[in-house]
C-alpha positions as semicolon CSV with decimal commas, in nm:
position;residue;x (nm);y (nm);z (nm)
1;M;-11,768;0,238;15,016
2;P;-11,460;0,031;14,870
3;R;-11,236;-0,013;15,106
4;M;-10,922;-0,025;14,926
5;T;-10,562;0,003;15,019
6;Q;-10,416;0,069;14,634
7;R;-10,632;0,208;14,301
8;Q;-10,825;-0,063;14,190
9;D;-10,952;0,005;13,790
10;P;-11,304;0,122;13,885
11;V;-11,490;-0,176;13,663
12;S;-11,315;-0,394;13,937
13;T;-11,521;-0,143;14,243
14;L;-11,837;-0,128;14,101
15;L;-11,831;-0,532;14,124
16;D;-11,654;-0,524;14,416
17;E;-11,939;-0,298;14,533
18;A;-12,195;-0,486;14,436
19;R;-12,004;-0,808;14,575
20;Q;-12,081;-0,629;14,893
21;C;-12,431;-0,503;14,845
22;E;-12,499;-0,959;14,755
23;L;-12,412;-1,057;15,139
24;E;-12,516;-0,750;15,268
25;S;-12,861;-0,865;15,157
26;Q;-12,829;-1,239;15,276
27;T;-12,742;-1,164;15,591
28;R;-13,122;-0,922;15,519
29;V;-13,243;-1,236;15,442
30;L;-13,140;-1,400;15,752
31;E;-13,310;-1,079;16,059
32;L;-13,588;-1,195;15,773
33;N;-13,534;-0,817;15,651
34;F;-13,692;-0,886;15,250
35;R;-13,771;-0,497;15,244
36;E;-13,356;-0,401;15,225
37;A;-13,251;-0,730;15,098
38;A;-13,427;-0,665;14,769
39;D;-13,327;-0,313;14,730
40;L;-12,964;-0,452;14,821
41;Q;-12,996;-0,671;14,561
42;V;-13,121;-0,398;14,303
43;V;-12,842;-0,154;14,404
44;A;-12,597;-0,496;14,343
45;S;-12,785;-0,533;13,989
46;L;-12,738;-0,141;13,943
47;L;-12,337;-0,117;13,987
48;R;-12,253;-0,469;13,783
49;N;-12,498;-0,291;13,460
50;I;-12,347;-0,006;13,538
51;A;-11,942;-0,208;13,462
52;K;-12,098;-0,353;13,178
53;D;-12,190;-0,053;13,060
54;Y;-11,849;0,081;13,138
55;S;-11,702;-0,166;13,026
56;K;-11,816;-0,179;12,686
57;K;-11,750;0,232;12,644
58;T;-11,360;0,203;12,766
59;G;-11,305;-0,118;12,603
60;Q;-11,205;-0,280;12,963
61;P;-11,248;-0,626;12,999
62;L;-11,504;-0,761;13,261
63;C;-11,342;-0,957;13,492
64;A;-11,497;-1,066;13,853
C-alpha cells in the first residue's frame, strides 16, 4: 500500500503502486521466482490501465 506523508491524487497513487509492483517483479526475477514476477507485472499493468481510465473519465492529466 502507498506510504504517503502527504495527500496524493488517485492517478499518481495508482502509478506509484504500478512502479512499486514493477520493482518487486524485478526482485522476484533475480530470485528466479518467475511466476510471482509475472503476477506482479499483471498487477502493474492493471493499475496503469485503471489510472488511464480514471484520467479519461475525470479529465485529470496522466503524468508520470
